[in-house]
Short mmCIF file of N, CA and C in Angstrom, two decimals:
data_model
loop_
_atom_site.label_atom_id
_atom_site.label_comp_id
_atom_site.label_asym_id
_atom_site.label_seq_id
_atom_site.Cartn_x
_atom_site.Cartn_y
_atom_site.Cartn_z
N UNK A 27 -171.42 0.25 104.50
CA UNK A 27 -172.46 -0.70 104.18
C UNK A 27 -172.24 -1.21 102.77
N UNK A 28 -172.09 -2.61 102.59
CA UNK A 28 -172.36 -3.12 101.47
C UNK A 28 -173.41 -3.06 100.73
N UNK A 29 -173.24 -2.85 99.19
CA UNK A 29 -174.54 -2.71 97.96
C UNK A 29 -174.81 -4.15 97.38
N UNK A 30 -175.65 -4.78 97.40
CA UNK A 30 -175.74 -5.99 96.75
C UNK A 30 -175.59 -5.46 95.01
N UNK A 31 -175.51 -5.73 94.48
CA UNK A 31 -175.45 -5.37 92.65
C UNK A 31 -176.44 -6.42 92.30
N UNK A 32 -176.66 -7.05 92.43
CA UNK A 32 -177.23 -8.39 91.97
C UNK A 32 -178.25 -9.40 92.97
N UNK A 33 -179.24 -8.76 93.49
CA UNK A 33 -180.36 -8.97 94.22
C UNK A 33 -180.77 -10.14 94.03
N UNK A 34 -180.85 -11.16 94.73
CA UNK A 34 -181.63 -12.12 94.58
C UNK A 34 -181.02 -12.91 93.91
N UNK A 35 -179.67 -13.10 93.34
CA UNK A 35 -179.16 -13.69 92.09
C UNK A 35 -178.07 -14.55 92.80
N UNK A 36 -178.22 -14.15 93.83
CA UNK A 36 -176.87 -15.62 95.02
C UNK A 36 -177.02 -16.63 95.24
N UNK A 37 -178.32 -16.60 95.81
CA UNK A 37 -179.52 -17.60 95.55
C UNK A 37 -179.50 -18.56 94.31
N UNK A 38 -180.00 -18.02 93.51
CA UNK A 38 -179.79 -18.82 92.12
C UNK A 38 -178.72 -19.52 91.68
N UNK A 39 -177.34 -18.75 92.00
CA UNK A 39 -176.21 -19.39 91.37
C UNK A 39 -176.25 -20.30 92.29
N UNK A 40 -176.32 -20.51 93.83
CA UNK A 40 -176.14 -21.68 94.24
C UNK A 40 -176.76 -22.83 93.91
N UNK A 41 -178.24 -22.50 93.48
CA UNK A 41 -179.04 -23.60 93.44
C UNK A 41 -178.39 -24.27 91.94
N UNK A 42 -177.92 -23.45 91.21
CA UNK A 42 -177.59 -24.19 89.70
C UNK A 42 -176.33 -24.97 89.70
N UNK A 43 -175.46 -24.42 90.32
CA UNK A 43 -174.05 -25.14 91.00
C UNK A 43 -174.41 -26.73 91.69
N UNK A 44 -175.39 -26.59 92.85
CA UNK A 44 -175.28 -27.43 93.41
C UNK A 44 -175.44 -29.14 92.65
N UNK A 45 -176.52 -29.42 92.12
CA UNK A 45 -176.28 -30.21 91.69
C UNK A 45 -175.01 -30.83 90.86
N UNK A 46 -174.57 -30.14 90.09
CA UNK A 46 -173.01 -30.09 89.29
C UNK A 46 -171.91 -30.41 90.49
N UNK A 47 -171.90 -30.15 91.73
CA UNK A 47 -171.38 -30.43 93.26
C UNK A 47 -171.76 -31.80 93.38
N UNK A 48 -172.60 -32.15 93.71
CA UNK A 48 -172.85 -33.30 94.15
C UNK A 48 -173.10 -34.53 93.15
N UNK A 49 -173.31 -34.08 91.91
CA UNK A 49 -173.27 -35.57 91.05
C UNK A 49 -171.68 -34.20 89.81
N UNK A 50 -171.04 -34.85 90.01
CA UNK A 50 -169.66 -34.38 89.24
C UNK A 50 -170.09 -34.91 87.87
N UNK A 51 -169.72 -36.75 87.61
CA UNK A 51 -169.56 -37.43 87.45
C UNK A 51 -170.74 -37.73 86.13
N UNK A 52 -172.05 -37.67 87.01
CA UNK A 52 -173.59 -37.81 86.39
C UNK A 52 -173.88 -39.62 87.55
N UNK A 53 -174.69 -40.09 87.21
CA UNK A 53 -175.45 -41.19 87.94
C UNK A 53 -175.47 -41.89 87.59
N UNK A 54 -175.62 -41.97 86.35
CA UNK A 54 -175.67 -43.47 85.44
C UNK A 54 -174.80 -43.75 84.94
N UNK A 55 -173.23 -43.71 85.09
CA UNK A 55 -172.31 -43.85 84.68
C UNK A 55 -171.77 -45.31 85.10
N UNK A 56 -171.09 -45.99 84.42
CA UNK A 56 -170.56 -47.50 84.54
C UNK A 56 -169.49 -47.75 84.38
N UNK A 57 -168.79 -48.29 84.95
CA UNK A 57 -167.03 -48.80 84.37
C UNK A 57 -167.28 -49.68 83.05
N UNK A 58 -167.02 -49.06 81.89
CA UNK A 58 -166.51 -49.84 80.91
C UNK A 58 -165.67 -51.27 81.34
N UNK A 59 -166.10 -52.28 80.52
CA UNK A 59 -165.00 -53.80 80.84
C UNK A 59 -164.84 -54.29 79.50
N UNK A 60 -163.89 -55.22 79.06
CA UNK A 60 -163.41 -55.80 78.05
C UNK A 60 -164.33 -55.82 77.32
N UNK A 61 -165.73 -55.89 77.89
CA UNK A 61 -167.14 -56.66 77.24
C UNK A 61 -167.70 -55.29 76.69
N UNK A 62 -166.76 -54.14 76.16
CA UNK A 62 -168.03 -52.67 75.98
C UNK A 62 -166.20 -51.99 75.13
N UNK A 63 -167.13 -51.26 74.17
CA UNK A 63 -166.18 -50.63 73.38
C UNK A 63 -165.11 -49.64 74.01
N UNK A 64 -165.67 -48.91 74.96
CA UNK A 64 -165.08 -47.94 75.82
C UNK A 64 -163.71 -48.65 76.71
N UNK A 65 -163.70 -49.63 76.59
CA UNK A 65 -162.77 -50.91 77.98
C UNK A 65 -162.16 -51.53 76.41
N UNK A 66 -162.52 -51.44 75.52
CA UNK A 66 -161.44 -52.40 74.61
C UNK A 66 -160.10 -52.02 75.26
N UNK A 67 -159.44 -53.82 74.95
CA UNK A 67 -157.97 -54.14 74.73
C UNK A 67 -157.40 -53.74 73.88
N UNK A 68 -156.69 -52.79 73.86
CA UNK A 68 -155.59 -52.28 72.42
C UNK A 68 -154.40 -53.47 72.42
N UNK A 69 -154.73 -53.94 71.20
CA UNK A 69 -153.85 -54.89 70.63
C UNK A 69 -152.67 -54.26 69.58
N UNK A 70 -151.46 -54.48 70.42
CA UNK A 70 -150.44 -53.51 69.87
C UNK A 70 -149.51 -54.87 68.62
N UNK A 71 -149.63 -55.40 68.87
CA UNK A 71 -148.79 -56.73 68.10
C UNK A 71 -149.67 -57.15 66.82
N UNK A 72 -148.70 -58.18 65.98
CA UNK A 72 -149.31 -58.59 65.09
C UNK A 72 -150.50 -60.12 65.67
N UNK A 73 -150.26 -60.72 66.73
CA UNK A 73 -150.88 -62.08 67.12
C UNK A 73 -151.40 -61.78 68.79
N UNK A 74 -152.49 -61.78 68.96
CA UNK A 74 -153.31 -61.84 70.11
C UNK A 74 -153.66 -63.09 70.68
N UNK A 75 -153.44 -63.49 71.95
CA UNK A 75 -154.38 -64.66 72.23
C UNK A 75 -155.30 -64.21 73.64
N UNK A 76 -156.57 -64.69 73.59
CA UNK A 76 -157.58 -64.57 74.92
C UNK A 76 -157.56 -66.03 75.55
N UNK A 77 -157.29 -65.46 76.61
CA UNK A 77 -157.29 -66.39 77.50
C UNK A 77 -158.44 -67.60 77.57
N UNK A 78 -159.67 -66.65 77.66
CA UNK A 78 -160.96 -67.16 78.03
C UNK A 78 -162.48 -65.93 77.02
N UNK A 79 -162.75 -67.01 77.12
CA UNK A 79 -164.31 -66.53 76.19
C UNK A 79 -165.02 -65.51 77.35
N UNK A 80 -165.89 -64.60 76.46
CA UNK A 80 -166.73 -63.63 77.51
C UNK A 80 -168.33 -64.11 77.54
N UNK A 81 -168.59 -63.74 78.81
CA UNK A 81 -169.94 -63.69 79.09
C UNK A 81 -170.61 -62.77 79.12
N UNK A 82 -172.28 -62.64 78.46
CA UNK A 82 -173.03 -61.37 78.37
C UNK A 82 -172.54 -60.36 77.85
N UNK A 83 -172.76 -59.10 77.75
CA UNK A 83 -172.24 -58.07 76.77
C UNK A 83 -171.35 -56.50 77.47
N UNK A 84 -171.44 -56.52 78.83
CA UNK A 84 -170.58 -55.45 79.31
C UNK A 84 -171.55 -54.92 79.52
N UNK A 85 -171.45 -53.25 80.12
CA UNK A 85 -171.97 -52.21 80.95
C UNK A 85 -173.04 -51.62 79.94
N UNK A 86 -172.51 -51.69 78.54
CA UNK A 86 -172.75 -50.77 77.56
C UNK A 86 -173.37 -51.93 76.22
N UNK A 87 -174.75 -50.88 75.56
CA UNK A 87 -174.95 -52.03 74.18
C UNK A 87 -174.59 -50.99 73.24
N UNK A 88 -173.46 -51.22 72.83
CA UNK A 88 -172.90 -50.48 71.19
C UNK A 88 -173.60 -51.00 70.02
N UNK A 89 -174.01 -52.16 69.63
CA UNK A 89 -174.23 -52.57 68.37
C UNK A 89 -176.03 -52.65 68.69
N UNK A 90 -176.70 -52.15 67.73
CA UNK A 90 -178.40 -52.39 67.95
C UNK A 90 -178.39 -53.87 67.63
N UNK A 91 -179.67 -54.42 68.55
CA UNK A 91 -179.72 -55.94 68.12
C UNK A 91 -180.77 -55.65 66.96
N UNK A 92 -181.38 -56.45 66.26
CA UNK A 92 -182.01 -56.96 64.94
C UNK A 92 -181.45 -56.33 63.89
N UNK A 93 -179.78 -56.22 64.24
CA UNK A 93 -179.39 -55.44 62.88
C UNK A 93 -179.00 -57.11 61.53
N UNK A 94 -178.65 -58.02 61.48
CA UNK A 94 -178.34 -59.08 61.36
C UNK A 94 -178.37 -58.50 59.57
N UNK A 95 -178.36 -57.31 59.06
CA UNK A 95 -179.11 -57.27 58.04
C UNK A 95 -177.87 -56.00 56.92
N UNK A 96 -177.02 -57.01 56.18
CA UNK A 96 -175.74 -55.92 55.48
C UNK A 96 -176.55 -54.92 54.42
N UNK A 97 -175.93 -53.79 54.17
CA UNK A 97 -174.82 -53.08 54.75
C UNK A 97 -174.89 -52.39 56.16
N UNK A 98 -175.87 -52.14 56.76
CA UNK A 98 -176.21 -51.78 58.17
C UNK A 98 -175.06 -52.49 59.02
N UNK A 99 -175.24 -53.44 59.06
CA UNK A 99 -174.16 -53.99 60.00
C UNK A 99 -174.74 -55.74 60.37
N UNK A 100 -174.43 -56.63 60.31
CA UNK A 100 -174.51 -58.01 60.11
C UNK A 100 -174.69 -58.62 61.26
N UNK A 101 -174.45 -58.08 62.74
CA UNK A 101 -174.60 -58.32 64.18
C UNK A 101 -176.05 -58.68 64.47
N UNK A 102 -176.74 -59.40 65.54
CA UNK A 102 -177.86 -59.49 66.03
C UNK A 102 -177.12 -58.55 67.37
N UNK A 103 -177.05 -58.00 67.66
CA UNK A 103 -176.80 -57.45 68.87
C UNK A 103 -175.50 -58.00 69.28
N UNK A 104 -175.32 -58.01 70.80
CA UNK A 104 -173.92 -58.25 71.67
C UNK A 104 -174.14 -59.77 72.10
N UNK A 105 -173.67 -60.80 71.61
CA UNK A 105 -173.32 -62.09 72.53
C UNK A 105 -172.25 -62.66 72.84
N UNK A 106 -172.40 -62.25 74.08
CA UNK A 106 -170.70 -62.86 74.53
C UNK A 106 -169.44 -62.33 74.52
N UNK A 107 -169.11 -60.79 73.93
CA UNK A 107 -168.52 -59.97 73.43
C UNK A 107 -166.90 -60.05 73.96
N UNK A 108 -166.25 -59.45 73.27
CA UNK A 108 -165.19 -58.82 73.58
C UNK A 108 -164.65 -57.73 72.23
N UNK A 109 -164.27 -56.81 73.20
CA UNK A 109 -163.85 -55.54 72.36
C UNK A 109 -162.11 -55.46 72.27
N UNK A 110 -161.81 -55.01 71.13
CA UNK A 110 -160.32 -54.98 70.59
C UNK A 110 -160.25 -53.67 69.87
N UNK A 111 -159.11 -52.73 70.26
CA UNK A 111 -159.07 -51.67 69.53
C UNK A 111 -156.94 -51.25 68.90
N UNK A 112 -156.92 -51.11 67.46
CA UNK A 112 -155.82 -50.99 67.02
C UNK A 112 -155.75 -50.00 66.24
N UNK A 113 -154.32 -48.99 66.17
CA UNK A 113 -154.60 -47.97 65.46
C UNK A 113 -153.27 -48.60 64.30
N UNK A 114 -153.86 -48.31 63.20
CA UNK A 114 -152.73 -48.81 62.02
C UNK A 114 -151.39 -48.48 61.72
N UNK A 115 -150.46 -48.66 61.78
CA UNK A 115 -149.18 -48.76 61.47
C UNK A 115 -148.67 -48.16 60.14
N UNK A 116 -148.70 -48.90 59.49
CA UNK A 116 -148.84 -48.55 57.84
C UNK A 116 -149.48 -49.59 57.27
N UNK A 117 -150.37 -48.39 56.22
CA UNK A 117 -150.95 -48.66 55.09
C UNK A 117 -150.61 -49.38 54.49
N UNK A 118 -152.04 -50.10 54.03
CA UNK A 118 -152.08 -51.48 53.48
C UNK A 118 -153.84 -51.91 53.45
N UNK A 119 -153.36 -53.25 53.48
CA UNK A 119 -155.21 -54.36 53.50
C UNK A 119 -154.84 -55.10 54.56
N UNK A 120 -155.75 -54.72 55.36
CA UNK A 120 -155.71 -55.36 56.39
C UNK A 120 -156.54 -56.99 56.38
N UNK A 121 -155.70 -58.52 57.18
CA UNK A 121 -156.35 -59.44 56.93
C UNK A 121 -156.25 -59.78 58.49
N UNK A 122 -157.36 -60.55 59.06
CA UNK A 122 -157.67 -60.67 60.15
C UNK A 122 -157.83 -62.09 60.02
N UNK A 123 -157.46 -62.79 61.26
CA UNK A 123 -158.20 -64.38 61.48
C UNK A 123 -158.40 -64.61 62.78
N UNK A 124 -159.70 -64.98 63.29
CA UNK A 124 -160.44 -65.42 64.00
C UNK A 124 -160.11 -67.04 64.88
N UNK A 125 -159.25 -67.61 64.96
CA UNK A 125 -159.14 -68.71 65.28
C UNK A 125 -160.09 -69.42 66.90
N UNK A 126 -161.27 -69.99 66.74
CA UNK A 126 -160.89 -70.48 68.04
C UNK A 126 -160.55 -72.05 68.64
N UNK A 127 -160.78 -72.44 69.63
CA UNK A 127 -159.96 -73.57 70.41
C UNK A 127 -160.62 -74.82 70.00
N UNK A 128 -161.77 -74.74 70.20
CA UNK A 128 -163.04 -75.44 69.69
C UNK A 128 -163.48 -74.99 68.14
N UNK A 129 -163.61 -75.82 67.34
CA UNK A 129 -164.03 -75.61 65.65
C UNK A 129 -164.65 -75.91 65.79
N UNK A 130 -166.26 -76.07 66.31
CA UNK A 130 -167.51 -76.53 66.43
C UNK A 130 -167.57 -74.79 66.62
N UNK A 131 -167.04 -73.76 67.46
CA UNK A 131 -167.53 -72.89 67.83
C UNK A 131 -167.99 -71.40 66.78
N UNK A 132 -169.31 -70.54 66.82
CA UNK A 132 -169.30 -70.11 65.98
C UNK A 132 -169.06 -68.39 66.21
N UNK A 133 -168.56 -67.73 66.03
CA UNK A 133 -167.73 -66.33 65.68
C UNK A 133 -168.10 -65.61 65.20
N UNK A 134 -168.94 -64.55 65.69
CA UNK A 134 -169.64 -63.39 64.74
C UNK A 134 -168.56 -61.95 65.40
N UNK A 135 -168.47 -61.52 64.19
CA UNK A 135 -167.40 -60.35 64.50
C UNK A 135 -167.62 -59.27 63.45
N UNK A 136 -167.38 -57.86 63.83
CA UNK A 136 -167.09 -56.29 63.29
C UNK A 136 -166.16 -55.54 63.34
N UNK A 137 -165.94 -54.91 62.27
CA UNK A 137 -164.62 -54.39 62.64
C UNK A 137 -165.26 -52.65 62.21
N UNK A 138 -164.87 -51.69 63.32
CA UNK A 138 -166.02 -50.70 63.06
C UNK A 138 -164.64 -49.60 62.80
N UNK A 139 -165.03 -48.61 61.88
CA UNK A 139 -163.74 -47.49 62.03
C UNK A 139 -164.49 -46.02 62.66
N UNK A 140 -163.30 -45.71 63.75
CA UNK A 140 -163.40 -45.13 64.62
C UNK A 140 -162.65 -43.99 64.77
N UNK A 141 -162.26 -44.03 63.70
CA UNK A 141 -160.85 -42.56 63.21
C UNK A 141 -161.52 -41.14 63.51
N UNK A 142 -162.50 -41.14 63.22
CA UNK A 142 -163.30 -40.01 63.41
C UNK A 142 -164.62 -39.50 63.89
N UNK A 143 -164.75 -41.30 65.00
CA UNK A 143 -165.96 -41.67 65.71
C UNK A 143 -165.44 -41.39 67.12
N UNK A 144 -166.34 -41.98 68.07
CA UNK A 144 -166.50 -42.65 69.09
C UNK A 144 -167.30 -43.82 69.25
N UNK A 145 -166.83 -44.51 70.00
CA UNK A 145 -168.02 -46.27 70.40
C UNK A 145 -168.86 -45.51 70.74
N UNK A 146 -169.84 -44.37 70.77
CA UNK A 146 -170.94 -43.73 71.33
C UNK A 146 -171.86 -43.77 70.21
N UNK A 147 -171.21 -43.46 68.72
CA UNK A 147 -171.42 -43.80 67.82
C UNK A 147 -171.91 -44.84 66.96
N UNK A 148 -171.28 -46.03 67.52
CA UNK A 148 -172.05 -47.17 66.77
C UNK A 148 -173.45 -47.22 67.28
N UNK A 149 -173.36 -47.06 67.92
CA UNK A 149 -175.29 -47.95 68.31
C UNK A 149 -176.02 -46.64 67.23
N UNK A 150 -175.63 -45.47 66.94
CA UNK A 150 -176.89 -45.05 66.55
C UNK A 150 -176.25 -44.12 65.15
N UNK A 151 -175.43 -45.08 64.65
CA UNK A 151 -174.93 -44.95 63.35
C UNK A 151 -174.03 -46.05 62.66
N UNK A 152 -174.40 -47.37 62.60
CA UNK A 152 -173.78 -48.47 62.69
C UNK A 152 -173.04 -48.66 61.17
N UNK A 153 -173.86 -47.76 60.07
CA UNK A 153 -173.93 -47.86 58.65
C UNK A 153 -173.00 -47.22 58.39
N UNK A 154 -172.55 -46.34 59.19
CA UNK A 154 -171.36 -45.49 59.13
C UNK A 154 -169.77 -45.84 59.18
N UNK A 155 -169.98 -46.47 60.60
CA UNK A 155 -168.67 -47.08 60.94
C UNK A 155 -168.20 -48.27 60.70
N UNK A 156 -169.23 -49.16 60.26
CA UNK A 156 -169.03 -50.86 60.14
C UNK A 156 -168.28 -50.73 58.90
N UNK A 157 -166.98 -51.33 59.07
CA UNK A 157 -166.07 -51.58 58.11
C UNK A 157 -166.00 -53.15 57.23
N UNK A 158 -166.32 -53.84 57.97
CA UNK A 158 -166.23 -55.21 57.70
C UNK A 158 -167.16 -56.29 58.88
N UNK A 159 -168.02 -56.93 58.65
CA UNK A 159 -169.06 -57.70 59.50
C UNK A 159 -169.32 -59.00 59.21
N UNK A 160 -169.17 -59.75 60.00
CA UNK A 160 -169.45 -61.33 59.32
C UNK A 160 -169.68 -61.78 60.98
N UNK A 161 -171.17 -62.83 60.15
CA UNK A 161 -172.10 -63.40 61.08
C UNK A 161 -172.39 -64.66 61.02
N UNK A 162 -171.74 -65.56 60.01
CA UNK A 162 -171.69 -67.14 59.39
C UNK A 162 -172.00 -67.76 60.11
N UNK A 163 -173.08 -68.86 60.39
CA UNK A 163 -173.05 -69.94 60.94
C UNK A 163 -174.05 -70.86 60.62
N UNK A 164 -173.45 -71.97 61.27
CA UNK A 164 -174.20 -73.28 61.43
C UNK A 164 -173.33 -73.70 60.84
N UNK A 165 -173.79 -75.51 60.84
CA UNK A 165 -172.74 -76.58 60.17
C UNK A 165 -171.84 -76.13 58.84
N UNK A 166 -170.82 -76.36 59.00
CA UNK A 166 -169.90 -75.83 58.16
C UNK A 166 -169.51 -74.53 58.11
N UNK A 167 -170.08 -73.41 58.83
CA UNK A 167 -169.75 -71.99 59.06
C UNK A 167 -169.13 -72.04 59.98
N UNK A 168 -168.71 -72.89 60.86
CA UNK A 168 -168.12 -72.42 62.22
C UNK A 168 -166.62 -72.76 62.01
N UNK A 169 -166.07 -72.04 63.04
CA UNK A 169 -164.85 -72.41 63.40
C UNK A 169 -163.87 -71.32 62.97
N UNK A 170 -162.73 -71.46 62.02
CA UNK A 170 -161.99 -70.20 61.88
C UNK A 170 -162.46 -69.20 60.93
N UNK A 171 -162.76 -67.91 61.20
CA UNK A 171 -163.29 -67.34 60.22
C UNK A 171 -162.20 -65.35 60.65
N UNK A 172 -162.82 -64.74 59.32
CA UNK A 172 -161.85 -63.35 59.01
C UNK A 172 -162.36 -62.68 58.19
N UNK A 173 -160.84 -62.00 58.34
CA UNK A 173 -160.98 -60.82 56.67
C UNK A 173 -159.62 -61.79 55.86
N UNK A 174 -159.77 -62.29 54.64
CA UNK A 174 -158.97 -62.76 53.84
C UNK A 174 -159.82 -63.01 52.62
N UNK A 175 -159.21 -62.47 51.64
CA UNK A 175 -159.22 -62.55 50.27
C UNK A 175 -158.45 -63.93 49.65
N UNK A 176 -157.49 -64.30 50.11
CA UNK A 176 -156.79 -65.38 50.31
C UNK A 176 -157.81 -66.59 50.42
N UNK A 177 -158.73 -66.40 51.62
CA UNK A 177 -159.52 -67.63 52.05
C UNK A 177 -160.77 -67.39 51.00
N UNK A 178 -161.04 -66.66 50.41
CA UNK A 178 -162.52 -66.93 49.65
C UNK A 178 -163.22 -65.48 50.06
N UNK A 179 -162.59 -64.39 50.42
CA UNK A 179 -163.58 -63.50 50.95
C UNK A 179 -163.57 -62.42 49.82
N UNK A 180 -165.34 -62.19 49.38
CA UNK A 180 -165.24 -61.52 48.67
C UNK A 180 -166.13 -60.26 48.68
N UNK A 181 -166.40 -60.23 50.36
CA UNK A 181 -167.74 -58.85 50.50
C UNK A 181 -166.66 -58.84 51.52
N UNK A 182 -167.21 -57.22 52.18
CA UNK A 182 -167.14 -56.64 53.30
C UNK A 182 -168.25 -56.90 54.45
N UNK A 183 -169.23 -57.24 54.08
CA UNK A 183 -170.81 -57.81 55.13
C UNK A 183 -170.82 -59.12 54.31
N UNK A 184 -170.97 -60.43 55.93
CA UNK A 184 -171.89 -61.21 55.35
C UNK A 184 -172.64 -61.38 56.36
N UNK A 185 -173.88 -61.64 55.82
CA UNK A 185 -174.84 -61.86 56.86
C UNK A 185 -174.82 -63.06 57.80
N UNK A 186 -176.07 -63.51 58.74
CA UNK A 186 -175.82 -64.76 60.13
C UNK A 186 -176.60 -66.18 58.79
N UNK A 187 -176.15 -66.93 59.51
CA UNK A 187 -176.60 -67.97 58.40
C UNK A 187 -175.18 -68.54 57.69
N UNK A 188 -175.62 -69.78 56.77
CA UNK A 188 -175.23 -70.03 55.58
C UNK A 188 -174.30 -69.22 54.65
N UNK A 189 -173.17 -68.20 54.83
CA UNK A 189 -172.53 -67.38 53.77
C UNK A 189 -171.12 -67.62 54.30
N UNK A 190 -170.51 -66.58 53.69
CA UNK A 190 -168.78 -66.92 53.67
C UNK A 190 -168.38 -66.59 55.01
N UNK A 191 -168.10 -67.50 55.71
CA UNK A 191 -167.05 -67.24 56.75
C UNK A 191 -165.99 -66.28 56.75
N UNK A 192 -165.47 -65.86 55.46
CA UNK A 192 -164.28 -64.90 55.18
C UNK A 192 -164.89 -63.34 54.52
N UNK A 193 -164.30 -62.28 54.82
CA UNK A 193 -164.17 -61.09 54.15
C UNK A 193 -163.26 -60.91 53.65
N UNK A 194 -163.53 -60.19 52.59
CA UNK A 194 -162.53 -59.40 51.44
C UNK A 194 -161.72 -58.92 52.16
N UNK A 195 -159.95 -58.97 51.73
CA UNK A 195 -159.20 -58.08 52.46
C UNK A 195 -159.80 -56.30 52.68
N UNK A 196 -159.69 -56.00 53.76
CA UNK A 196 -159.90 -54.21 54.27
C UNK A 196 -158.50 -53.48 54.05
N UNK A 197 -159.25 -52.30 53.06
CA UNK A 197 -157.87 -51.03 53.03
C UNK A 197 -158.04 -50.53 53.87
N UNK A 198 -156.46 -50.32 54.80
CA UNK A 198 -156.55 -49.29 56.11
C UNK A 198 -155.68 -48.52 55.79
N UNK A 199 -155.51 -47.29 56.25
CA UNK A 199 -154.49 -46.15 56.51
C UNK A 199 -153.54 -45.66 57.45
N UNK A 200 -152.56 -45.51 57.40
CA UNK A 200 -151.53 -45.79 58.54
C UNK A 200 -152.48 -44.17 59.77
N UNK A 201 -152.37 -44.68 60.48
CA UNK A 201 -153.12 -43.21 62.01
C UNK A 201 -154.75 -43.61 61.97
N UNK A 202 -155.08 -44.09 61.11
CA UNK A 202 -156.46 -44.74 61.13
C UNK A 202 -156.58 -46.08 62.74
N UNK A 203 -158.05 -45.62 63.08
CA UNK A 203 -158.27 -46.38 64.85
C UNK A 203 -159.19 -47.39 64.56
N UNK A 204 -158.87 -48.20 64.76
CA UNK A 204 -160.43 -49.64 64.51
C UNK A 204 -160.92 -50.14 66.13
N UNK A 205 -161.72 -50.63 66.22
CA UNK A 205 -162.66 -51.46 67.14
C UNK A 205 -162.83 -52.54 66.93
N UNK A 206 -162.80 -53.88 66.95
CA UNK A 206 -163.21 -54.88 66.74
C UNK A 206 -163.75 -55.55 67.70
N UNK A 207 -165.46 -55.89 67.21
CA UNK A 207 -166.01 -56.76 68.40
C UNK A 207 -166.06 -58.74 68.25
N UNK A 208 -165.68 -59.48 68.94
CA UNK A 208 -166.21 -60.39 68.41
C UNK A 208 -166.51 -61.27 69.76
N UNK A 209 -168.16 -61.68 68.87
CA UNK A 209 -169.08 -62.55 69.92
C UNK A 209 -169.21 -63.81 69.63
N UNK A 210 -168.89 -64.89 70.71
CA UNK A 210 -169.20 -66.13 70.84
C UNK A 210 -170.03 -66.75 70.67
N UNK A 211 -170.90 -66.50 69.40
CA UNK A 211 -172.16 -66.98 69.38
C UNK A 211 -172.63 -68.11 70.53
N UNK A 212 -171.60 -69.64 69.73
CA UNK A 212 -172.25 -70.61 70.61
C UNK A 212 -171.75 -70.14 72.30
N UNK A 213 -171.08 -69.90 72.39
CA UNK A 213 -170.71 -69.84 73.93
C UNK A 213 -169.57 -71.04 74.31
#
C-alpha cells in the first residue's frame, strides 16, 4: 500500500500549474510592429531610407502623451511613429538628420538610451532615457530637422512649437544601444 506524504497537496499543485498551462504566454500580449519600440528596425548602416510614413502608434504606448515639456522628454505622445534601434560602433558625437520628401512636413523625434534600459522603460521613466528630443514646428520649423551642432543645435531638448529644429551634437560610446522614435506630426 502506498503512503501519501503530502495529503491534500496534489490537488493544489495542480490547481497552481494549471493556469501557467493554459495561458504560457499571458493574454494581453501583442506582436510588436515597426510602430512600438519592441519591433524597432535596427539600422546597421550609416544612411536609412523608409519607404513610407506610419500610421497611428503600434501595439504599445512607450512615450507618455502631455510630456511636450524638456528635460522630461519633448514628445506629446506617439503620432504616426516609427521606431529605429542602433548600437554604436565607435565612439564619438553622434549627428543625425531627419530628411523628409515633403518640406512642408513636420518631424518630432527622440533618441532614448537603452544601454541599460528596456522600451518598457520609457513610458514610466522618460527623464532617464531621453537622450536628445526635438518637437519644432509650424511655419519655418518644418522640414529637415536633427542632431547637428553644425546646423545651429545647441540643446539636447527642444520643445513643440517655435524652437530649433536642430540638436547639439550627442556623445555616444562605442557598445552603447539607442532607440529612436520619429513621428509624423503632419501626416
Amino acid at each position: 500500500k502506498k503512503q501519501n506524504y503530502f495529503p491534500g497537496k496534489t490537488l493544489q499543485v495542480f490547481i497552481l500549474l494549471l493556469p501557467a498551462i493554459l495561458f504560457p504566454f499571458g493574454s494581453n500580449a501583442q506582436q510588436p510592429t515597426t510602430q512600438d519600440c519592441l519591433g524597432a528596425i535596427p539600422v546597421c548602416d550609416y544612411v536609412y531610407y523608409e519607404e513610407t510614413t506610419a500610421s497611428g502608434y503600434g501595439n504599445y504606448f512607450e512615450i507618455p502623451n502631455g510630456g511636450n515639456n524638456c528635460p522630461n522628454h519633448c514628445m506629446d505622445g506617439e503620432k504616426n511613429s516609427r521606431w529605429y534601434v542602433f548600437t554604436v560602433i565607435s565612439s564619438g558625437n553622434l549627428k543625425l538628420e531627419i530628411t523628409p520628401v515633403i518640406q512642408t512636413a513636420d518631424y518630432d523625434w527622440a533618441v532614448w538610451n537603452l544601454t541599460n534600459y528596456k522600451c518598457e522603460d520609457i513610458y514610466s521613466h522618460p527623464n532617464w532615457l531621453m537622450s536628445s528630443c526635438n518637437a519644432a514646428g509650424g511655419p519655418g520649423y518644418q522640414g529637415t530637422t536633427g542632431i547637428s551642432s553644425n546646423n545651429g543645435g545647441n540643446a539636447d531638448c527642444n520643445n513643440g512649437g517655435p524652437t530649433n529644429k536642430w540638436n547639439v551634437d550627442l556623445p555616444v560610446y562605442e557598445g552603447e544601444t539607442y532607440a529612436v522614435v520619429v513621428s509624423d506630426w503632419t501626416q
